[in-house]
Coordinates of C-alpha atoms in Angstrom, one line a residue:
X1 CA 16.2 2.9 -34.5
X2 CA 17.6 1.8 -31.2
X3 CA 21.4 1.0 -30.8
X4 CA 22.3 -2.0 -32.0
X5 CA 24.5 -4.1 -29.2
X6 CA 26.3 -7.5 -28.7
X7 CA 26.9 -10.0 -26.5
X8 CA 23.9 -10.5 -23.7
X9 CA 22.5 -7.3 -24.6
X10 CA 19.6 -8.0 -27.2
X11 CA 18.8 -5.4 -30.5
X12 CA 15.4 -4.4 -31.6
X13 CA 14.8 -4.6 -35.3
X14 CA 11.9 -2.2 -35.8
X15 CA 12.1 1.2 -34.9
X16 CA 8.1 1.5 -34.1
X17 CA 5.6 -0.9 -32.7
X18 CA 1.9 -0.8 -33.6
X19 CA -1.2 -1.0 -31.3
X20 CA -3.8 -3.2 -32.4
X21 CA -6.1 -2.1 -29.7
X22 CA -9.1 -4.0 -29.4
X23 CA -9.6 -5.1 -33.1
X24 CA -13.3 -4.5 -33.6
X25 CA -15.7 -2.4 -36.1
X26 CA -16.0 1.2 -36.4
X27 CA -18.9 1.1 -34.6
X28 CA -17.4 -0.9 -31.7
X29 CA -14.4 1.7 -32.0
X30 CA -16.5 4.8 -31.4
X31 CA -18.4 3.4 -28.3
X32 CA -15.0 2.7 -27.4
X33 CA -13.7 5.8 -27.4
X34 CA -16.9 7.3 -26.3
X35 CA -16.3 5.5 -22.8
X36 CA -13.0 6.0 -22.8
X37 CA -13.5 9.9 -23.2
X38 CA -16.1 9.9 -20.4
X39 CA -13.9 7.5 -17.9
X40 CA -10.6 9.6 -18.9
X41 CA -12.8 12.9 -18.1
X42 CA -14.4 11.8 -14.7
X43 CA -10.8 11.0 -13.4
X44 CA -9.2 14.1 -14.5
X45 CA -12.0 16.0 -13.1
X46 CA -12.6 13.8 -10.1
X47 CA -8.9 13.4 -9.4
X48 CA -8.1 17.4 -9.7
X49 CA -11.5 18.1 -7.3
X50 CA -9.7 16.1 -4.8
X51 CA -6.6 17.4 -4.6
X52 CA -7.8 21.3 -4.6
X53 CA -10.0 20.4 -1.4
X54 CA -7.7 18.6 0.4
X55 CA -5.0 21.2 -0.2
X56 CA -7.2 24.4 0.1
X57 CA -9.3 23.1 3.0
X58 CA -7.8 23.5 6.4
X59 CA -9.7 20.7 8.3
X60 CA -7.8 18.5 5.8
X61 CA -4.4 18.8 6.8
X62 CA -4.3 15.3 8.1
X63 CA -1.7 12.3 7.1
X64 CA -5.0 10.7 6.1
X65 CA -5.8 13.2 3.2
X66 CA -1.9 13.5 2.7
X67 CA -1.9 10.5 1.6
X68 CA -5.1 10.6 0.2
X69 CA -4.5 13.5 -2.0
X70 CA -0.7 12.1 -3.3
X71 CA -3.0 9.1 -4.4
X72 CA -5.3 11.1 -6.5
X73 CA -2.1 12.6 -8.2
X74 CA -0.8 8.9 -9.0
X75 CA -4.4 8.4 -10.2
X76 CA -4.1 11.5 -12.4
X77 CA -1.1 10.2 -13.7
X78 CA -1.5 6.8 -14.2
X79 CA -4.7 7.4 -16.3
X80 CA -3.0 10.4 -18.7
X81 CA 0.2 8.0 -19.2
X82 CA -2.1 5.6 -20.9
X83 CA -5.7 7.3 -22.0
X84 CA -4.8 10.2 -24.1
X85 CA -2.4 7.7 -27.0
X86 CA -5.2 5.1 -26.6
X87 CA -8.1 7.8 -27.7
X88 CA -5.9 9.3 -30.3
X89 CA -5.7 5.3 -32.0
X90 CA -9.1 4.6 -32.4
X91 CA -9.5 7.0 -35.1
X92 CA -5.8 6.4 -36.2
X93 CA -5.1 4.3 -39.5
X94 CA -1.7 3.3 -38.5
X95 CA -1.6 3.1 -34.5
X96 CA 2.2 3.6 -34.5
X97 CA 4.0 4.3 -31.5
X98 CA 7.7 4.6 -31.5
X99 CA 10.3 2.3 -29.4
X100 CA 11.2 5.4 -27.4
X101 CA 7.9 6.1 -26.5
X102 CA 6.5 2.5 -25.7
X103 CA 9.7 2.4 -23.0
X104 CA 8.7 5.5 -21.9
X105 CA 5.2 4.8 -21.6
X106 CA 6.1 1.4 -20.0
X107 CA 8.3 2.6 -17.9
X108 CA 5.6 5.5 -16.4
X109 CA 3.3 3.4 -15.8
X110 CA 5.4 0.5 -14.1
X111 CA 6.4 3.6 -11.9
X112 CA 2.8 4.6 -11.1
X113 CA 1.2 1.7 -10.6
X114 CA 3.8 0.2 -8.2
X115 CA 3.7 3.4 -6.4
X116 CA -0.1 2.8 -5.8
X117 CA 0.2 -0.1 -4.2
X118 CA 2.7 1.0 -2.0
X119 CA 0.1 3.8 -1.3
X120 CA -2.1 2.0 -0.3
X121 CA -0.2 -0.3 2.0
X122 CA 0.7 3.4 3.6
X123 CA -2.4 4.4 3.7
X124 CA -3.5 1.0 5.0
X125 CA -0.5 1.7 8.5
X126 CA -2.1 5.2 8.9
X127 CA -5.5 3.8 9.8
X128 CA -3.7 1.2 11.5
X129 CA -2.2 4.0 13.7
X130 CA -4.7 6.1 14.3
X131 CA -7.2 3.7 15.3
X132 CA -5.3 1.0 17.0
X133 CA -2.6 3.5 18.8
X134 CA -4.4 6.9 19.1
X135 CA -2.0 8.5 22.0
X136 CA 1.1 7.4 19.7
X137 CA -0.5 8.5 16.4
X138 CA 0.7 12.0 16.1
X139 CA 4.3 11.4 17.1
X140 CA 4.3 8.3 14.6
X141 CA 2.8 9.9 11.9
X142 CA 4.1 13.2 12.0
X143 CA 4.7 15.7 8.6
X144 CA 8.3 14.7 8.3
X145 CA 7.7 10.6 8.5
X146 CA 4.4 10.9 6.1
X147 CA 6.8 12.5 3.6
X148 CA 9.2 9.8 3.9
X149 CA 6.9 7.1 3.4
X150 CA 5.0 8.7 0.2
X151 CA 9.1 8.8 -1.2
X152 CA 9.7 5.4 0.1
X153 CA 6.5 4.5 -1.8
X154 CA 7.6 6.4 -5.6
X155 CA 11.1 4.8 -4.5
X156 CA 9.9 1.4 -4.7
X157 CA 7.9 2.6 -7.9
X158 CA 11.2 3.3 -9.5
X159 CA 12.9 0.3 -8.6
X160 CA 9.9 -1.8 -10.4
X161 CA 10.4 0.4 -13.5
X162 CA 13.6 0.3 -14.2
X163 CA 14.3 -3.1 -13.5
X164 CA 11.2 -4.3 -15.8
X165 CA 11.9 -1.5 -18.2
X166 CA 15.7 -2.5 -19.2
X167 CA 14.9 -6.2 -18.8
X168 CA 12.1 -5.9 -21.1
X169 CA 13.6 -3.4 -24.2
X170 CA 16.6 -5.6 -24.1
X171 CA 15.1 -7.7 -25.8
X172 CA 14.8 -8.8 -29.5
X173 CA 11.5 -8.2 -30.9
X174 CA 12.6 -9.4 -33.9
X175 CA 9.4 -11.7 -34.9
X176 CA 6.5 -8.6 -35.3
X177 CA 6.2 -5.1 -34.4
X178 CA 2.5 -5.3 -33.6
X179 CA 1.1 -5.3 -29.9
X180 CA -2.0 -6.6 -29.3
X181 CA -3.2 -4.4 -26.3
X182 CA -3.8 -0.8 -26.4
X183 CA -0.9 0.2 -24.5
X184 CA 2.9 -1.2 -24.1
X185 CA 2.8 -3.9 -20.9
X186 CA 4.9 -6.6 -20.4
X187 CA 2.5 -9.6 -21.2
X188 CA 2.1 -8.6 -25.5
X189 CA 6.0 -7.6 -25.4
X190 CA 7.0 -11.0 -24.6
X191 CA 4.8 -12.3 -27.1
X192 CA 6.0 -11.2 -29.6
X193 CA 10.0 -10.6 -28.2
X194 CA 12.2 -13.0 -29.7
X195 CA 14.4 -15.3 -27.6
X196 CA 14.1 -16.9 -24.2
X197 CA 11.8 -14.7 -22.2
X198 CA 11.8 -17.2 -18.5
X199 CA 14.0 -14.3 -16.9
X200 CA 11.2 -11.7 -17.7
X201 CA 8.6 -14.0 -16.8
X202 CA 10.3 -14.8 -14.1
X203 CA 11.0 -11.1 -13.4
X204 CA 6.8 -10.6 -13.6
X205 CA 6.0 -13.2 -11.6
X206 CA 8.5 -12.8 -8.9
X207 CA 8.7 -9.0 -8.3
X208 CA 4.9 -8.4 -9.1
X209 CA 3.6 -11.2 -7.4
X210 CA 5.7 -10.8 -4.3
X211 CA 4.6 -7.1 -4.0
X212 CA 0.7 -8.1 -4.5
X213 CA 0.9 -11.1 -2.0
X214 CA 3.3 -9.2 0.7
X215 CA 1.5 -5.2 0.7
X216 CA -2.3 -7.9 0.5
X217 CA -0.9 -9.5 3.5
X218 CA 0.3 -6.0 5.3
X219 CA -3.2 -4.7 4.5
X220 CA -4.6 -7.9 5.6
X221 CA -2.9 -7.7 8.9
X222 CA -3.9 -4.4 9.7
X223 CA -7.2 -4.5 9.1
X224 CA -7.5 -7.5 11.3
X225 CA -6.2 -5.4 14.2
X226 CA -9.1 -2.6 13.2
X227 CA -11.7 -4.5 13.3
X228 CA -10.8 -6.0 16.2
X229 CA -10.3 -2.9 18.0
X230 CA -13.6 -1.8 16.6
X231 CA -15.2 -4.3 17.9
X232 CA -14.3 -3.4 21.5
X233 CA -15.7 0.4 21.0
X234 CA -18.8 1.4 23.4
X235 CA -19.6 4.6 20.8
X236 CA -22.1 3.5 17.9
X237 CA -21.2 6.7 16.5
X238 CA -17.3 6.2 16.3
X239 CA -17.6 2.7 14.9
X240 CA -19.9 4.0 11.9
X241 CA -17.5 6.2 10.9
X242 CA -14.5 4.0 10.8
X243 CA -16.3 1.9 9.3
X244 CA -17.2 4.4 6.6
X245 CA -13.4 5.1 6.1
X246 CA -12.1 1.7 6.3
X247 CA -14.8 0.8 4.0
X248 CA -13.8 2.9 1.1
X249 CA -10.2 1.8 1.7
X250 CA -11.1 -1.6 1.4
X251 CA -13.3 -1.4 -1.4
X252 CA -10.3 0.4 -3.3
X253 CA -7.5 -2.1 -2.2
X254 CA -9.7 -4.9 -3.5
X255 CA -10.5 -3.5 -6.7
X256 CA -6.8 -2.9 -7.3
X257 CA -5.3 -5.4 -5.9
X258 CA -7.7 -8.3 -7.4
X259 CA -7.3 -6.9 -11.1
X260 CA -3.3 -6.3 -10.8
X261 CA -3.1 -10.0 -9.5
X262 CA -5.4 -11.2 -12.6
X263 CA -3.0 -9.4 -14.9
X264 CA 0.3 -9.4 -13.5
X265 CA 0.6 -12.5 -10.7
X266 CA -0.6 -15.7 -12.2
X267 CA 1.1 -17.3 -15.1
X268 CA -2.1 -17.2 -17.4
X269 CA -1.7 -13.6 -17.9
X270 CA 0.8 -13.8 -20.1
X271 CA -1.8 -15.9 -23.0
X272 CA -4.9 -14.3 -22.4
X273 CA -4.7 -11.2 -24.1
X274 CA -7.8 -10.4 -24.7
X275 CA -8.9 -10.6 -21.0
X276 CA -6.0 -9.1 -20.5
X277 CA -7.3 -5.7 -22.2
X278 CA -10.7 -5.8 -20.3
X279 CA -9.1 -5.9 -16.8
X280 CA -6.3 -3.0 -17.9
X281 CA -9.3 -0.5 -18.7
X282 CA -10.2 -1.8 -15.2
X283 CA -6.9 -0.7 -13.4
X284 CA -5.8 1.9 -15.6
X285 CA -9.5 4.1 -16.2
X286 CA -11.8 2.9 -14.7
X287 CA -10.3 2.4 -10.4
X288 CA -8.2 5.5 -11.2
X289 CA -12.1 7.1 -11.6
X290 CA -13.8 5.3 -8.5
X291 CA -11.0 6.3 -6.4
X292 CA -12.3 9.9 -5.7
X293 CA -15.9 9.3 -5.8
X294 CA -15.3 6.2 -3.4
X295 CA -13.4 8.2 -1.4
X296 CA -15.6 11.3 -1.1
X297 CA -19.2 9.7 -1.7
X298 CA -18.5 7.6 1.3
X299 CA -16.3 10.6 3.6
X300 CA -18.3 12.8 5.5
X301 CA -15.4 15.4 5.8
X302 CA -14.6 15.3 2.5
X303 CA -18.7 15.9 1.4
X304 CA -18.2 18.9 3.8
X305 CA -15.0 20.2 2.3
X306 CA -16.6 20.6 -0.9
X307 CA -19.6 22.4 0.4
X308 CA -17.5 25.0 1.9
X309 CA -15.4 25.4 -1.2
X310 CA -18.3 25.6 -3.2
X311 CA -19.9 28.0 -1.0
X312 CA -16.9 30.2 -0.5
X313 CA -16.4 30.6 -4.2
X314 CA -20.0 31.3 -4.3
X315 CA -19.9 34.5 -1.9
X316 CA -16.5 35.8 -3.6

């Protein structure tokens, strides 16, 4: 069991929670888990492709696949922290998961997905750069200032997860020990937390929301410079391919960003449960999947990069 405490630190009462998953039939369960198998699978796979090309491939060595290939390890990540527990309960009979290991498992994925979205925003100045200021792009973006803003990214990760981590398990959840979601998240922990939860909501709301709204608005922002400096290209060729690399940045930022601010931004999130589980298998399986195939379905270098890997290995 957890330490008991006084004063304004709260004490849980139960030493394990219990994930009610989705609450459906056996049959419902195993084409549950079937799906889950195969998303789980096509990220590992998908995720792990994309980071042996990008690192073994020369042509690659470019703060655009940096960045690209730290992403794909987030993705990695952020999928095992929640997929592996959540196939493992829908064959289990008690779905038990201890207090130590919900705050853990929290506290990974708070990490993870924060530093995402920080990712992205990164990702988001790169293009910026090298579209908008091409003579300045290699002094700005250099190796040493990519590193610092993929740490200044997993900083800001940390700072998300340990604040919502100790505000959250210090907390009484006194009232049940049973989480209706298939994976600890803040929204079923208050609900079933005892005590005045505003500061935690507040907490949500404020840090989460600010993040979504301010790296949306960053992104925002520099893809309105892009596309206007697009626009003013004479090559048909060279807008094409931007094009082609913006999009599949694009389409990734929207699908992330709209399903965190369903979840995490707007004060219905916390009732709705049970769309509150269909748009988590969105941000947690099924994005972390797209991600590569968006990325290398729609990148003509990175389509190339696995040919010559592939045929390489062939001729060895």
């Amino acid at each position: 069991m957890p330490p008991h405490s006084n004063g304004n630190l709260s004490m849980a009462y139960f030493q394990d929670f219990v994930l009610e998953g989705f609450g459906v039939g056996l049959e419902t369960q195993a084409l549950l888990f079937a799906v889950f198998l195969a998303l789980y699978m096509v990220t590992v796979l998908g995720n792990i492709l994309m980071i042996i090309v990008i690192t073994l491939d020369a042509r690659l060595h470019s703060p655009m696949y940096f960045f690209l290939k730290n992403l794909s390890f987030v993705d990695l990540c952020y999928s095992s922290v929640i997929a592996p527990n959540a196939l493992a309960n829908f064959f289990s009979s008690s779905k038990v998961i201890t207090f130590a290991g919900c705050a853990m498992q929290f506290s990974f994925l708070s990490l993870l997905g924060t530093t995402e979205a920080f990712l992205l925003g990164v990702m988001a100045y790169d293009r910026f750069m090298a579209i908008c200021n091409p003579l300045r792009y290699p002094i700005t973006m250099c190796q040493s200032a990519c590193t610092r803003l993929v740490l200044g990214a997993y900083c800001g990760g940390c700072f998300n997860s340990v604040v919502q981590t100790s505000f959250t398990f210090h907390l009484s959840f006194c009232s049940s020990n049973r989480i209706n979601h298939f994976f600890c998240d803040v929204p079923p922990l208050l609900q079933i937390a005892c005590g005045n939860t505003a500061i935690n909501k507040l907490l949500m709301f404020g840090i989460c929301g600010f993040m979504i709204v301010g790296l949306a608005f960053v992104i925002l922002i520099s893809y309105g410079y892009i596309i206007a400096t697009i626009l003013r290209m004479q090559s048909g060729a060279g807008r094409r391919k931007i094009f082609s690399t913006c999009g599949s940045h694009m389409t990734v930022v929207t699908l992330f960003f709209g399903t965190l601010f369903v979840m995490y931004a707007q004060p219905g999130a916390i009732e709705s449960m049970e769309q509150g589980k269909v748009v988590s298998v969105f941000y947690t399986l099924v994005i972390p999947m797209l991600n590569p195939l968006i990325y290398s379905l729609r990148n003509k270098d990175v389509k190339e990069a696995v040919q010559r890997l592939g045929q390489k290995h062939m001729t060895m």
